[in-house]
Coordinates of C-alpha atoms in Angstrom, one line a residue:
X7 CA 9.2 -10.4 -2.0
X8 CA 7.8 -13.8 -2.3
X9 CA 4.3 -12.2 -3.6
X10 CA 3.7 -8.9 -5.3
X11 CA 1.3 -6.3 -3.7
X12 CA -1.4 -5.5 -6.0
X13 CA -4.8 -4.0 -4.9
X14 CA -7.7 -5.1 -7.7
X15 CA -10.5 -3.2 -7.9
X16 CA -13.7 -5.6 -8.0
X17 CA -16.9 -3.4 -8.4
X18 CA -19.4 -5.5 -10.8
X19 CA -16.5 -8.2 -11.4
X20 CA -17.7 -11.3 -11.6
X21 CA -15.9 -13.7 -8.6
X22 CA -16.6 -17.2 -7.5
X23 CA -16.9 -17.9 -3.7
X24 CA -17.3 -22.0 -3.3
X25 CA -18.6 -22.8 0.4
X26 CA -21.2 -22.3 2.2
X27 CA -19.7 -21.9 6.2
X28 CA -18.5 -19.4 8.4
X29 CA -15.1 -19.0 6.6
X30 CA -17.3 -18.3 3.2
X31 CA -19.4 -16.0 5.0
X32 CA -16.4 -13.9 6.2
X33 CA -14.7 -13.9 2.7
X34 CA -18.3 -12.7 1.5
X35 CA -18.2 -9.9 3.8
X36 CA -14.9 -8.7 2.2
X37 CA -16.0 -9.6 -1.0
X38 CA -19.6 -7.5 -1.1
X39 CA -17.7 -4.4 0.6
X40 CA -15.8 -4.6 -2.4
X41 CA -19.0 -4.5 -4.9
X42 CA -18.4 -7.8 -6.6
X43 CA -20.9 -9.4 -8.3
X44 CA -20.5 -12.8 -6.0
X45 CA -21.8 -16.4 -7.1
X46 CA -21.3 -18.8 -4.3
X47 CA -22.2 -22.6 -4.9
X48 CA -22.4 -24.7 -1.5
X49 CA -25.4 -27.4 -0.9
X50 CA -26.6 -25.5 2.3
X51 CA -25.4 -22.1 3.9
X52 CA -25.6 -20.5 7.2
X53 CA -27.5 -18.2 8.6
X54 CA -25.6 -14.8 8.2
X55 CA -25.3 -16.0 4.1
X56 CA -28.8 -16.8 3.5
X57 CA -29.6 -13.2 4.7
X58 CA -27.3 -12.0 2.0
X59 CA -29.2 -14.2 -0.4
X60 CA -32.8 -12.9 0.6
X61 CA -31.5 -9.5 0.1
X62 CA -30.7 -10.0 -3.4
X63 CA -26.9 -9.4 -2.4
X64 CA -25.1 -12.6 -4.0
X65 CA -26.5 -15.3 -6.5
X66 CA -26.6 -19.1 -4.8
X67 CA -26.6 -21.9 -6.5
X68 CA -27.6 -24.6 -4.2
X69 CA -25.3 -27.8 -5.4
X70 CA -21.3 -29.2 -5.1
X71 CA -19.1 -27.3 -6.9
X72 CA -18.4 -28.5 -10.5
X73 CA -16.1 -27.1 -13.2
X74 CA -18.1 -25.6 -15.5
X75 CA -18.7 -23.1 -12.5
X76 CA -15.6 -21.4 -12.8
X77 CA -17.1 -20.0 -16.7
X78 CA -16.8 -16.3 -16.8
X79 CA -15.5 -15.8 -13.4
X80 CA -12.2 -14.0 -12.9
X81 CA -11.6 -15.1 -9.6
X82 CA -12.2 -18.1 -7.0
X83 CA -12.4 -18.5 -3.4
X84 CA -12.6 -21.6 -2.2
X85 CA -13.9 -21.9 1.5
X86 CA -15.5 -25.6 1.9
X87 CA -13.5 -26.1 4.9
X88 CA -12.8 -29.7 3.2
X89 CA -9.6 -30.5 2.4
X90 CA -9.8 -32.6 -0.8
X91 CA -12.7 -30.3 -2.1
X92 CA -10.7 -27.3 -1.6
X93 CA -7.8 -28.8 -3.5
X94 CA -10.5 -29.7 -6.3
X95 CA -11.3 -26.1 -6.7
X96 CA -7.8 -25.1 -6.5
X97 CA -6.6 -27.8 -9.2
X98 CA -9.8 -26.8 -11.7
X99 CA -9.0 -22.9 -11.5
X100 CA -5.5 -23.3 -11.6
X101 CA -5.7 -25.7 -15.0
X102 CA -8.0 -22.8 -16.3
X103 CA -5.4 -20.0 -15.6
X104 CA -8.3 -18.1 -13.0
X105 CA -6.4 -16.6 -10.1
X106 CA -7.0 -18.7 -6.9
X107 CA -7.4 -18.5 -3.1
X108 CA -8.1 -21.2 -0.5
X109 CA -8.6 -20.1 2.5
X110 CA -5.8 -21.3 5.3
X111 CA -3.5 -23.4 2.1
X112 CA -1.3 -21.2 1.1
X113 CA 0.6 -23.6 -0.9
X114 CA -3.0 -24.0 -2.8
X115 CA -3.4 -20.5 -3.4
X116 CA -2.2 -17.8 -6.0
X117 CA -3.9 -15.0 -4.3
X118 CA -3.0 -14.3 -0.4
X119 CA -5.5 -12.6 1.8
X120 CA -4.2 -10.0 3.8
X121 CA -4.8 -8.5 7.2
X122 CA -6.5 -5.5 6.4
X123 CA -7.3 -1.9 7.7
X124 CA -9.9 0.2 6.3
X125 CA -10.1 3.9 6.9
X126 CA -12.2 4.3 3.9
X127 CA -10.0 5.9 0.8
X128 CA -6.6 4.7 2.6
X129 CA -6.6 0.9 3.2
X130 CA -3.5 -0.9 4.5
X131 CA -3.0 -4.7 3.6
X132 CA -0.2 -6.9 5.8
X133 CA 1.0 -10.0 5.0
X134 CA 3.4 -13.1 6.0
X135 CA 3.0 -14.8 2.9
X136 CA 0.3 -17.2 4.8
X137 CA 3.3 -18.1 7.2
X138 CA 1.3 -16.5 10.0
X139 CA -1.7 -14.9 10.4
X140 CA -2.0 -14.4 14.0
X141 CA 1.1 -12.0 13.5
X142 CA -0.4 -10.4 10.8
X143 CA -3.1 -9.4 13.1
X144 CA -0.7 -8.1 15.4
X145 CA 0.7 -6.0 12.9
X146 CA -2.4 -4.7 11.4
X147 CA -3.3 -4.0 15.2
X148 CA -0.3 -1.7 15.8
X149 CA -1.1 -0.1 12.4
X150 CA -4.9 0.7 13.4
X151 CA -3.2 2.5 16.4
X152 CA -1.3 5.3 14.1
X153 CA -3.9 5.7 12.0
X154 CA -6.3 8.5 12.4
X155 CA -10.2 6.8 12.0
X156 CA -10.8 10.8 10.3
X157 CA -7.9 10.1 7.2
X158 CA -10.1 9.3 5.0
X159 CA -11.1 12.9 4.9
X160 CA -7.9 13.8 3.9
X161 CA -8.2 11.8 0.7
X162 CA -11.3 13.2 -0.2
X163 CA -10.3 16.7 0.3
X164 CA -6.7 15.9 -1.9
X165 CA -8.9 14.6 -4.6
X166 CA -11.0 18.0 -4.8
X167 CA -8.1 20.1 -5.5
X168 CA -5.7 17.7 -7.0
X169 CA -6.8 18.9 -10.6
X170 CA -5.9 22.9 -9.5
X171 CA -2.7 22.1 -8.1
X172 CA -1.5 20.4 -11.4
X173 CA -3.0 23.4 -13.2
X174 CA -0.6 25.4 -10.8
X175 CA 2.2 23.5 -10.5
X176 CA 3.7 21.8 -13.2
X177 CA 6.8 20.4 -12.1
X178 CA 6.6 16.8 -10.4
X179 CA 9.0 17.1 -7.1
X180 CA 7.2 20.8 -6.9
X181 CA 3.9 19.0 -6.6
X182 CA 5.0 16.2 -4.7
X183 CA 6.7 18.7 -2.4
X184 CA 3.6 20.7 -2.0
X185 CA 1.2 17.7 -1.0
X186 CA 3.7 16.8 1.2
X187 CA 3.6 20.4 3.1
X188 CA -0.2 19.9 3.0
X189 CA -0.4 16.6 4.6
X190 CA 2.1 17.5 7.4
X191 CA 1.1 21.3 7.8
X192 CA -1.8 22.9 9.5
X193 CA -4.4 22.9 6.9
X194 CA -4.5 18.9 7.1
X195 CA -4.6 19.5 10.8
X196 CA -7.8 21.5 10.0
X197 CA -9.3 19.3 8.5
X198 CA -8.7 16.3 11.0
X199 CA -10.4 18.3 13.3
X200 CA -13.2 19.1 11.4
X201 CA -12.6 22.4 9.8
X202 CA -12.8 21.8 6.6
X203 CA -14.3 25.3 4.9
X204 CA -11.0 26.8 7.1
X205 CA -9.1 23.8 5.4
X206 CA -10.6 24.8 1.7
X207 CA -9.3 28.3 2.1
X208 CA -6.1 27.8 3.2
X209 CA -5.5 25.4 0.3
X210 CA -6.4 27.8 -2.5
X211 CA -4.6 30.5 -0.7
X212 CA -1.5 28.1 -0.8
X213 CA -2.3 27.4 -4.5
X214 CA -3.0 30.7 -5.7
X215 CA 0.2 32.2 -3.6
X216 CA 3.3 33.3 -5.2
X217 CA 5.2 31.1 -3.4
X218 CA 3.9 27.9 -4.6
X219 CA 5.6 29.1 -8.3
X220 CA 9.4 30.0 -6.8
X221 CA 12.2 28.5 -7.0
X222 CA 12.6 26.3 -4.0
X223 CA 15.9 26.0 -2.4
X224 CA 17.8 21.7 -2.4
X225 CA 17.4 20.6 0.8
X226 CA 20.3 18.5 2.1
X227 CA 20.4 15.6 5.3
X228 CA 23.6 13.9 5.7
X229 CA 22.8 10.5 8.4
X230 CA 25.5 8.7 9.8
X231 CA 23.8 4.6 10.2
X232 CA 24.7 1.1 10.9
X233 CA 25.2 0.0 7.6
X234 CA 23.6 -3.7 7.9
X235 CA 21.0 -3.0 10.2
X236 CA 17.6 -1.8 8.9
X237 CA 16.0 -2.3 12.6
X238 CA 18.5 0.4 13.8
X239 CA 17.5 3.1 11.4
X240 CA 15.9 6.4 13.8
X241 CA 12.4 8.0 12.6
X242 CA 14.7 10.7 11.3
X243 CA 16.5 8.5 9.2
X244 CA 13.3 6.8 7.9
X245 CA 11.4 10.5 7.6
X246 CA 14.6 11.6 5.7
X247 CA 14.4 8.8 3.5
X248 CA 11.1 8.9 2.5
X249 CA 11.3 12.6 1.9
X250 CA 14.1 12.2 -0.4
X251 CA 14.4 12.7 -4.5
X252 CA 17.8 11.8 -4.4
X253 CA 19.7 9.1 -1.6
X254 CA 23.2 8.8 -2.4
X255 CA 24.9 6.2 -0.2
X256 CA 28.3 4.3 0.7
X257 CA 28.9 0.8 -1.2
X258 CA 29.0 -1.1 2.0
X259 CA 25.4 -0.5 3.6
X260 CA 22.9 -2.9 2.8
X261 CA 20.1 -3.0 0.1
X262 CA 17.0 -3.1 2.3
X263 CA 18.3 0.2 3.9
X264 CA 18.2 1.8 0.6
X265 CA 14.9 0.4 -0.3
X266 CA 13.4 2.3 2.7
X267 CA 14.0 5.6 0.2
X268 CA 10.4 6.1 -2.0
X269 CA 9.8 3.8 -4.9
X270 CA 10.4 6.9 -7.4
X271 CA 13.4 8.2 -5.5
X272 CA 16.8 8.2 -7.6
X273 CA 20.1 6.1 -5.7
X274 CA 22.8 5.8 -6.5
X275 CA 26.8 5.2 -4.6
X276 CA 28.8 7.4 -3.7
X277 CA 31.5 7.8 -5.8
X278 CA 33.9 10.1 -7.4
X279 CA 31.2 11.9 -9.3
X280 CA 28.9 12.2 -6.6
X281 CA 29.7 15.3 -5.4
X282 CA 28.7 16.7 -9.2
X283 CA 25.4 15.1 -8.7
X284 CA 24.6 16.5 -5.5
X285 CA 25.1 20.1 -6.4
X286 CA 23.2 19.2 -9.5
X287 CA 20.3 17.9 -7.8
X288 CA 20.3 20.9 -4.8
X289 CA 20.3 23.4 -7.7
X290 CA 17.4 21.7 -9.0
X291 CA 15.5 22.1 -5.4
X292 CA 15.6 17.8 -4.6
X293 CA 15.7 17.1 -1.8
X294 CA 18.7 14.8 -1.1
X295 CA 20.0 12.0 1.7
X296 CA 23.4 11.3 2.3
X297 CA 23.8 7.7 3.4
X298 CA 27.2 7.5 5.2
X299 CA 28.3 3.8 7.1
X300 CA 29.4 3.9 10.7
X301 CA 33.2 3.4 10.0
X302 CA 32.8 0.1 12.5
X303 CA 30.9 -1.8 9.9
X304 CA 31.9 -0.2 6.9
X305 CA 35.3 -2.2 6.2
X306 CA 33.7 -5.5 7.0
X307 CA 30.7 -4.5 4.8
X308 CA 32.8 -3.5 1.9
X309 CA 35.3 -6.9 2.3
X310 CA 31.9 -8.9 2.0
X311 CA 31.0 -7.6 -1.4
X312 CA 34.7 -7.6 -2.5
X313 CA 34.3 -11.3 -1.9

């Protein structure tokens, strides 16, 4: 990971847009959806800009950028769409330690702007480290495709009864366990199709029910994978891994396969003592993956890391 995935939240920040063309207008677009409190310096700007300005939504200041602009700002944008001036603004914000992007130089740029989907609360940012936008866009385009426009509902509705179920449900993989049943189950179904006081019922029912506070039963998913190839990983494999509090897999497969497992998931090799930790874990109610190599790419796998 050449640049770490961070989203910022910029309502009433103070940020520094430097440019006054169509590429400024653009990042101002992004910027005001954002709620930033935006100061853009250019002698002249365009049409769609100037609108912004007569409504009040961004401050101009009507010169060439200078240093002293970057005061009080905690980030830049630089879109002058001129080479040496661009590098200017990156140089002065770099040398004053404010976080930096230039729109189109990378290699001027601490901050990388992704392609972006919006489906309100959920928001999906793709990027090829400024190595290719146009594929970027592809990507984001194939995302747009499996993502409901109504998700954002399902936020909204989480957030309302996030507070009960912790009341409820003290236990993390419980809760984790029972959003996850929610988001794949009917009453998030529901709710996509705009039933939502149907939705609200069957949620508290689920809360309130004695179910939610038994024991639940370890589940266990033994795969059988190509143990170099993360491209040849099946949506079971992937839904098994994501599902997972526990992935216990062979030595020999690779490191990106594992890292398809949730960020909070616990991995670890299968060794001697794994068999310990699995009935452990499955008496505990996790959830657990078995990664086991194909045994054609297993010895070859295993000779590399002896190596």
């Amino acid at each position: 990971m050449r640049a770490f995935p961070l989203f910022v939240r910029l309502e009433k920040r103070p940020v520094l847009l430097v440019g006054g063309g169509e590429m400024a207008a653009a990042k101002l677009r992004l910027l005001l959806s954002a709620h930033a409190a935006v100061t853009l310096v250019a002698p002249a700007v365009s049409d769609e800009i100037a609108a912004f300005v007569a409504a009040g939504r961004v401050n101009w200041i009507a010169r060439s950028f200078v240093d002293s602009d970057l005061s009080g700002h905690n980030l830049v944008f630089s879109a002058i769409e001129d080479d040496a001036l661009d590098m200017r603004v990156s140089v002065a914000a770099r040398d004053a330690g404010i976080l930096v992007n230039v729109v189109d130089r990378p290699e001027l740029s601490d901050l990388l702007m992704p392609a972006i989907v919006d489906r309100d609360e959920i928001v999906v940012a793709i990027s090829t480290n400024g190595g290719s936008p146009v594929l970027a866009q592809r990507v984001r385009a194939a995302v747009e495709a499996a993502i409901p426009h109504g998700v954002g509902r399902l936020v909204h509705f989480a957030r309302r009864f996030r507070g009960a179920v912790h009341a409820r449900i003290s236990d993390h993989n419980s809760r984790r366990r029972f959003w996850a049943g929610f988001f794949d189950g009917p009453i998030a179904a529901a709710l996509l199709a705009g039933h939502e006081r149907q939705a609200a019922r069957e949620v508290i029912r689920a809360i309130n029910s004695k179910a939610v506070m038994a024991p639940k039963a370890g589940v266990f998913s033994e795969r059988l994978i190509d143990a170099t190839n993360v491209d040849l990983l099946t949506l079971g494999d992937l839904r098994a891994l994501q599902q997972a509090d526990l992935v216990l897999f062979d030595a020999g497969i690779a490191p990106a396969i594992v890292d398809m497992a949730r960020r909070d998931a616990r991995r670890q090799v299968w060794d001697a003592s794994s068999e310990n930790e699995l009935a452990a874990a499955l008496a505990g109610g996790a959830r657990v993956v078995r990664l086991k190599a194909l045994a054609n790419n297993v010895v070859p796998a295993l000779a590399a890391n002896a190596r």
